[in-house]
mmCIF file of C-alpha atoms in Angstrom:
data_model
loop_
_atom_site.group_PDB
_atom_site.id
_atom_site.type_symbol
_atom_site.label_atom_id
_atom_site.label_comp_id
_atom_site.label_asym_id
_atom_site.label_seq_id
_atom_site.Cartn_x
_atom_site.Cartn_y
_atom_site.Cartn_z
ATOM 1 C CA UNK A 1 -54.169 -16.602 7.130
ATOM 2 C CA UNK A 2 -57.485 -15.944 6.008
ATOM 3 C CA UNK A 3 -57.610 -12.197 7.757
ATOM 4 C CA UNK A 4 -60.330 -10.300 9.357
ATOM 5 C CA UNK A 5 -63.853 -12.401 8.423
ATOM 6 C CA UNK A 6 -67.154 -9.975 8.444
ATOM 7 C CA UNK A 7 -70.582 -11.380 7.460
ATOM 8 C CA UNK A 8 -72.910 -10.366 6.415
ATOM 9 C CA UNK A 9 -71.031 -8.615 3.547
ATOM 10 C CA UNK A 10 -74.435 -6.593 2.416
ATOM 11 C CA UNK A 11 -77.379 -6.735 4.606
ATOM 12 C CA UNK A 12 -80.685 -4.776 3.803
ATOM 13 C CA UNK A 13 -83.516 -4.586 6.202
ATOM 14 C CA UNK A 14 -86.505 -1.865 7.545
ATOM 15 C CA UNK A 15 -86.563 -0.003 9.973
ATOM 16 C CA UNK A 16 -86.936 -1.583 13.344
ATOM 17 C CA UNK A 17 -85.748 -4.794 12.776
ATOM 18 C CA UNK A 18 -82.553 -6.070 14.666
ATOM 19 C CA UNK A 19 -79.550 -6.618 12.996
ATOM 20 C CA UNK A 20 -76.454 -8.772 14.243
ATOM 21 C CA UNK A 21 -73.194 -8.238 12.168
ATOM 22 C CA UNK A 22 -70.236 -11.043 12.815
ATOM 23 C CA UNK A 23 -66.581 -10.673 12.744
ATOM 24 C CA UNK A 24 -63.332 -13.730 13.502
ATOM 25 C CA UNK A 25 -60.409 -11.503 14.045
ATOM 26 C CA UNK A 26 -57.149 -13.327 12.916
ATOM 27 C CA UNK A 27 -55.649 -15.854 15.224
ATOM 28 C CA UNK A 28 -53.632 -14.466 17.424
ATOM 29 C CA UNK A 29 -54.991 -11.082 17.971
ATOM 30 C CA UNK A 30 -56.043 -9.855 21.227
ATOM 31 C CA UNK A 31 -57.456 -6.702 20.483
ATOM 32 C CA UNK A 32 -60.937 -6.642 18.357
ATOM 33 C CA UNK A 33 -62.578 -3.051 16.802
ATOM 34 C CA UNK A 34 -65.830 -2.220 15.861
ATOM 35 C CA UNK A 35 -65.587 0.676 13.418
ATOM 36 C CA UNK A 36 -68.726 2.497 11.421
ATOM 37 C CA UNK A 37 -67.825 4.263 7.687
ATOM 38 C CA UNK A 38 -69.844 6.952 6.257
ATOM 39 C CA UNK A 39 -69.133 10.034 3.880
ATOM 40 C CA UNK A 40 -70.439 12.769 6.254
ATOM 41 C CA UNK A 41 -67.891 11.274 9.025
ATOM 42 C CA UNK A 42 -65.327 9.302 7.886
ATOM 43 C CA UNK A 43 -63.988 6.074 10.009
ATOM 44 C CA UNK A 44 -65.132 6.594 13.811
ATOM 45 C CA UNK A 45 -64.622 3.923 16.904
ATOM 46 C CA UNK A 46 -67.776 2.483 18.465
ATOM 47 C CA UNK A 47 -66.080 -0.152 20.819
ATOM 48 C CA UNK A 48 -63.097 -1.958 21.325
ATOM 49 C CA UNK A 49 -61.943 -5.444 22.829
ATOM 50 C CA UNK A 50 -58.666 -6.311 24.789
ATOM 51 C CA UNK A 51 -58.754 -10.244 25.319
ATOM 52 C CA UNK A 52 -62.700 -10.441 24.666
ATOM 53 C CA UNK A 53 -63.129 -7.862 27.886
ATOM 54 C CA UNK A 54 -65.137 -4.692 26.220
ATOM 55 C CA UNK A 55 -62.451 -1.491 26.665
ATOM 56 C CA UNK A 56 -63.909 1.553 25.556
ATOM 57 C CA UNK A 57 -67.566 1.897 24.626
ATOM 58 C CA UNK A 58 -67.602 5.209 24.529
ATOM 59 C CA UNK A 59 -68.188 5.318 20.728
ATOM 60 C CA UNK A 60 -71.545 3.226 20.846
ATOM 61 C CA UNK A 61 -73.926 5.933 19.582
ATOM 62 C CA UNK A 62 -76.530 5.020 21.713
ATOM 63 C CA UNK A 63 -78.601 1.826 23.559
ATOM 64 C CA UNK A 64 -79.591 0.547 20.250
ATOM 65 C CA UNK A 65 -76.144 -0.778 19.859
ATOM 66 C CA UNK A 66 -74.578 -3.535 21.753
ATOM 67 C CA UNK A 67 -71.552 -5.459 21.461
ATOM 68 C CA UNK A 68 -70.056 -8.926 22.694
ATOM 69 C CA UNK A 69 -66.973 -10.973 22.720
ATOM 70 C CA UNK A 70 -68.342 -14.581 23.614
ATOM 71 C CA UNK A 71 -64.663 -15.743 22.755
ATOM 72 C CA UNK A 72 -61.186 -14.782 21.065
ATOM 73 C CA UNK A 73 -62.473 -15.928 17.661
ATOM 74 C CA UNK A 74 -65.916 -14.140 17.536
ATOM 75 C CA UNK A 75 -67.270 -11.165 18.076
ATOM 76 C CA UNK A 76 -70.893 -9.621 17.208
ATOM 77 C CA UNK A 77 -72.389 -6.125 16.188
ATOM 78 C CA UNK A 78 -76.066 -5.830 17.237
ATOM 79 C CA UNK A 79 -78.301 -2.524 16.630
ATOM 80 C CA UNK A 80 -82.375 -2.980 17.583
ATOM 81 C CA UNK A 81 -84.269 -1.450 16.643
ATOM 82 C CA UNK A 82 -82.021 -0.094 13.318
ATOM 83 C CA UNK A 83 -83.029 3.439 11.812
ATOM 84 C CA UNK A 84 -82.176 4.645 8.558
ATOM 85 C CA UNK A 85 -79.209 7.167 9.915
ATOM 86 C CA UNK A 86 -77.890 3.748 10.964
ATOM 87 C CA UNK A 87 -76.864 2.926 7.557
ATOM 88 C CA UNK A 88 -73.265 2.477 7.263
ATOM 89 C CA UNK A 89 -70.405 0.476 6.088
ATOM 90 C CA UNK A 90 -68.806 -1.009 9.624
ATOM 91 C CA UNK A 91 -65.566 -2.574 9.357
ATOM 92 C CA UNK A 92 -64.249 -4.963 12.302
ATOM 93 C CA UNK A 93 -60.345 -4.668 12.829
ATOM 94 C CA UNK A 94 -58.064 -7.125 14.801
ATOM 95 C CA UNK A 95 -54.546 -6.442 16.258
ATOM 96 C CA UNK A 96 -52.080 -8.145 18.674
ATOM 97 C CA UNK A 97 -49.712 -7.038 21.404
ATOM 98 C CA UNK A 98 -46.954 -4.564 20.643
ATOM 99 C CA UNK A 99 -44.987 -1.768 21.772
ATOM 100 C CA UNK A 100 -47.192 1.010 20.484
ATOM 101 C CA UNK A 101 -46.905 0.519 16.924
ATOM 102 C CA UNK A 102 -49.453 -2.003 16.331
ATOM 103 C CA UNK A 103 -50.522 -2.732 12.999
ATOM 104 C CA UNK A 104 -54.629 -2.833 12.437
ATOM 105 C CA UNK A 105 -56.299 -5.328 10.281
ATOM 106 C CA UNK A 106 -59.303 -4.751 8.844
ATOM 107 C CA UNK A 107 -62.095 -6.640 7.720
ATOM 108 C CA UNK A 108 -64.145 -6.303 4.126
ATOM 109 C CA UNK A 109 -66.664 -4.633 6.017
ATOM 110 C CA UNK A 110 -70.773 -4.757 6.416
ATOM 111 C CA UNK A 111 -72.954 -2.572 4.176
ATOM 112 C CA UNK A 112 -75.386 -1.886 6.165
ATOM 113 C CA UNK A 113 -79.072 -0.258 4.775
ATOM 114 C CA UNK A 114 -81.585 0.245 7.238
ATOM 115 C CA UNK A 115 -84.843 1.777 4.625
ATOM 116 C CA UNK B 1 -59.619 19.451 19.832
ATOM 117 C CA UNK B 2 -57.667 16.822 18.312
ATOM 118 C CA UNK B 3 -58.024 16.511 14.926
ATOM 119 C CA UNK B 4 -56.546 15.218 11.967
ATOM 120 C CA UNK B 5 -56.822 17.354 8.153
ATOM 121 C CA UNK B 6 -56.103 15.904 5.095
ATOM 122 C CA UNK B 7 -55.812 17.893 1.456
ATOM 123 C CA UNK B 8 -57.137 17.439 -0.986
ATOM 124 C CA UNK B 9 -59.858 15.843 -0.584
ATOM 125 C CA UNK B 10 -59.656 14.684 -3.850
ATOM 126 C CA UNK B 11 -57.013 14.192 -6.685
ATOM 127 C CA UNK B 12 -57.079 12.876 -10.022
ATOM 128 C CA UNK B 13 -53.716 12.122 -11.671
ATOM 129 C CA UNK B 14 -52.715 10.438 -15.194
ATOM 130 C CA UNK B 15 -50.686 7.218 -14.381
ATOM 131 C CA UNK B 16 -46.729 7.177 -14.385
ATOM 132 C CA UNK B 17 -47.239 10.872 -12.729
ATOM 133 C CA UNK B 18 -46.000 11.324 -8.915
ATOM 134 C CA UNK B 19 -48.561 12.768 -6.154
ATOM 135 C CA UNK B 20 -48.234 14.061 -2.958
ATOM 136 C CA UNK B 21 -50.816 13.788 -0.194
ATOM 137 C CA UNK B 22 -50.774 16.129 2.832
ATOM 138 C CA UNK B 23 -51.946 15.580 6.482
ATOM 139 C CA UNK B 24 -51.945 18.118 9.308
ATOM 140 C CA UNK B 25 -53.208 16.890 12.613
ATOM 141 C CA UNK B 26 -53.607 18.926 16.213
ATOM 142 C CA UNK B 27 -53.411 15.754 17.973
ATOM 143 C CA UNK B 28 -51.541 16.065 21.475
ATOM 144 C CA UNK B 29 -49.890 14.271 22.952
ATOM 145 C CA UNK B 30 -48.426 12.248 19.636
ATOM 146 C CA UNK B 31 -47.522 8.980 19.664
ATOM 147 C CA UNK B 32 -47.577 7.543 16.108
ATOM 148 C CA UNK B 33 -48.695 8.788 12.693
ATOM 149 C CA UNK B 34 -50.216 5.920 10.277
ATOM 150 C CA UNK B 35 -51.120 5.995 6.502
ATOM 151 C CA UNK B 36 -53.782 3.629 5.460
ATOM 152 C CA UNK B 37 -54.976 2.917 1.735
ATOM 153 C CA UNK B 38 -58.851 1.787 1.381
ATOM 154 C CA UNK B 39 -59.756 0.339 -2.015
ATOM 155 C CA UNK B 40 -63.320 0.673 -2.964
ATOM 156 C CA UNK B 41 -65.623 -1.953 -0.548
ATOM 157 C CA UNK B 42 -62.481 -3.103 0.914
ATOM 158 C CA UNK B 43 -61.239 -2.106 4.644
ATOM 159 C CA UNK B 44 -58.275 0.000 5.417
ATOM 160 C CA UNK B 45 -54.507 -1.659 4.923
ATOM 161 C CA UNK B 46 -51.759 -0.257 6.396
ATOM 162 C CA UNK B 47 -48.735 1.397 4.656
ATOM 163 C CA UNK B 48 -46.699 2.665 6.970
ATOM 164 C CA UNK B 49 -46.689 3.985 10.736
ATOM 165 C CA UNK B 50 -43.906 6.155 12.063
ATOM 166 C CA UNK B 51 -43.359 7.535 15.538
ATOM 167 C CA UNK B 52 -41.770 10.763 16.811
ATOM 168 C CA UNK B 53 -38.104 10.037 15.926
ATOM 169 C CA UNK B 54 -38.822 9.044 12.402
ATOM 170 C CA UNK B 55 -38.925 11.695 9.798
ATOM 171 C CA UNK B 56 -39.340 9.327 7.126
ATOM 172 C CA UNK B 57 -40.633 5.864 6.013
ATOM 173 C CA UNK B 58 -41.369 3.794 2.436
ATOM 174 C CA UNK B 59 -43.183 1.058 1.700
ATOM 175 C CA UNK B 60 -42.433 0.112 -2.234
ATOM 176 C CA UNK B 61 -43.331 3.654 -4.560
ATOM 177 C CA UNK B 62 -45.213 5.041 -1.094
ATOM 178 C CA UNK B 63 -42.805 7.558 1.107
ATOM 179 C CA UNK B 64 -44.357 8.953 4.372
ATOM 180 C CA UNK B 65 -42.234 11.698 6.087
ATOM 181 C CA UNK B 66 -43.264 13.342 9.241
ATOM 182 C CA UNK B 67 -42.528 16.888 10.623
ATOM 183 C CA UNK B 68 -43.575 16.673 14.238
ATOM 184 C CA UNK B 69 -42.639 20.456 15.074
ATOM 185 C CA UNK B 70 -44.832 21.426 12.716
ATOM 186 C CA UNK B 71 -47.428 18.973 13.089
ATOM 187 C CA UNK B 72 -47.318 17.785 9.277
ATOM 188 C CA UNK B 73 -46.732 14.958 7.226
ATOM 189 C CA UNK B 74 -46.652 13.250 3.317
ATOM 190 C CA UNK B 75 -47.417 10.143 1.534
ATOM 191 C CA UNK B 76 -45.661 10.868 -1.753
ATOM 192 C CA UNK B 77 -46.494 7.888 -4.469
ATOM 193 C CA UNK B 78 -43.654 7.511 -7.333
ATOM 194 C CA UNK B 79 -45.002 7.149 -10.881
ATOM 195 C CA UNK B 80 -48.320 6.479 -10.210
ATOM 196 C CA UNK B 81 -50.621 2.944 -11.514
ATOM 197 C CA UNK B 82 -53.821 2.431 -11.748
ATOM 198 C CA UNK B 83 -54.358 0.139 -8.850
ATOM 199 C CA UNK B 84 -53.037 3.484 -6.886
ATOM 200 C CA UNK B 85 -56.692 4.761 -7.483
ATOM 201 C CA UNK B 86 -57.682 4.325 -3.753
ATOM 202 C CA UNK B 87 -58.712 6.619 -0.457
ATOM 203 C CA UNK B 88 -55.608 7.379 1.516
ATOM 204 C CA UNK B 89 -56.463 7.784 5.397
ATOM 205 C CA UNK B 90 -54.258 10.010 7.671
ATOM 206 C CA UNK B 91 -54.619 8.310 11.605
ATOM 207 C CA UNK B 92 -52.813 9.671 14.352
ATOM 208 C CA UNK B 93 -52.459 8.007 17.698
ATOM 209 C CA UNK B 94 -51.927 9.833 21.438
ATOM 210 C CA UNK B 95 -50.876 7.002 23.433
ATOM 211 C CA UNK B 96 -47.698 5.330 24.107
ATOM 212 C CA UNK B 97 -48.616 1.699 25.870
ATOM 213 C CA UNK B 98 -52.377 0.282 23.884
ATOM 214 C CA UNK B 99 -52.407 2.934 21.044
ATOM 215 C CA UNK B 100 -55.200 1.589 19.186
ATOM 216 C CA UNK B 101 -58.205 2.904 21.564
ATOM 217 C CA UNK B 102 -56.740 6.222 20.655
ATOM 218 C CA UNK B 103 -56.520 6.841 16.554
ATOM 219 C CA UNK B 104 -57.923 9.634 15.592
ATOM 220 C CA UNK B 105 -58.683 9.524 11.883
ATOM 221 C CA UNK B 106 -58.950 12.260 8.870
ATOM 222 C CA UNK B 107 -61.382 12.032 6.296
ATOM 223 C CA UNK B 108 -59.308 10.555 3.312
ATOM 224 C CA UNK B 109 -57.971 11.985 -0.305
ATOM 225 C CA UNK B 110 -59.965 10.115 -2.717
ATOM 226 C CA UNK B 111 -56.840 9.519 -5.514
ATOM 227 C CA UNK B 112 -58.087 8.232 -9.195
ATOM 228 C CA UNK B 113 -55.342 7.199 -11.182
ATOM 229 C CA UNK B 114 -56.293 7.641 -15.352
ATOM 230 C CA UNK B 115 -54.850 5.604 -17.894
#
């Protein structure tokens, strides 16, 4: 199994441009995360999936940020317009049914820069 | 508030030597306590996860152990390599059925292992 796929792996733009980050949880899976990294922070939630229906939102920072679940193998990140305090690293986790204990995968993660 | 401390925030260790990494956490109610390692520009794997019964867990030269009375727990690593060198994430979950909506992460011990 190939994991938790994220693209872009780097992705640089300016301020007020829109950006669209991807992640294919692993086969399987029927939840899907959207997590944002920084050093101030930490790891914090921005949204979750449970079988491609959106869960929690309650992380999205603000309207700038959207998130969809066209299907069980993709899933999409979108911030417009992007400001610089959007600049992140924002990992995508997967994870399938369990009693409670279930195990998250992570992807490699999206460096985002927003200059 | 629920929260979840970790100390130190940073350690630096010669290799062979044994660490231990501490996590105290004010999350209620508990479900599950998790110990992730992140290498640098990789995502978060998981090492162990132990509920409220388990006072201890190991994964190869990692041992968790959990205090829940006290609200405390470990991730001891036996004679420390290199590839150790690593951010170890403290995550702490409230529910019992879907856990993952509810992981409430600490901010990470930054271990570097020297040769």
């Amino acid at each position: 199994d190939a994991g938790v796929i994220q693209s872009p792996r780097h992705e640089v733009t300016e301020m007020g441009q829109e950006v669209t980050l991807r992640c294919k949880p692993i086969s399987g899976h029927d939840y899907l995360f959207w997590y944002r990294q920084t050093m101030m922070r930490g790891l914090e939630l921005l949204i979750y999936f449970n079988n491609n229906v959106p869960i929690d939102d309650s992380g999205m920072p603000e309207d700038r940020f959207s998130a969809k679940m066209p299907n069980a193998s993709f899933s999409t990140l979108k911030i417009q317009p992007s400001e610089p305090r959007d600049s992140a690293v924002y990992f995508c986790a997967s994870a399938r049914p369990s009693r409670g204990n279930e195990k998250l995968f992570f992807g490699s993660g999206t460096q985002l820069s927003v200059l | 508030k629920n929260q979840v401390e970790q100390s130190p925030q940073s350690l630096i260790i010669l290799e062979g030597k044994n660490c231990t990494l501490q996590c105290n956490y004010t999350v209620s109610p508990f479900s599950n306590l998790r110990w992730y390692k992140q290498d640098t520009g990789r995502g978060p794997v998981s090492l162990t996860i132990m509920t409220f019964s388990e006072n201890t867990k190991s994964n190869g030269r990692y041992t968790a152990t959990l205090d829940a009375d006290t609200k405390q727990s470990s991730l001891h690593i036996t004679a420390s390599q290199l590839s150790d060198s690593a951010s170890y994430i403290c995550v702490v979950s409230t529910d019992r059925g879907s856990t993952l909506g509810r992981l409430y992460f600490g901010r990470g011990t930054q271990l570097t292992v020297w040769p």
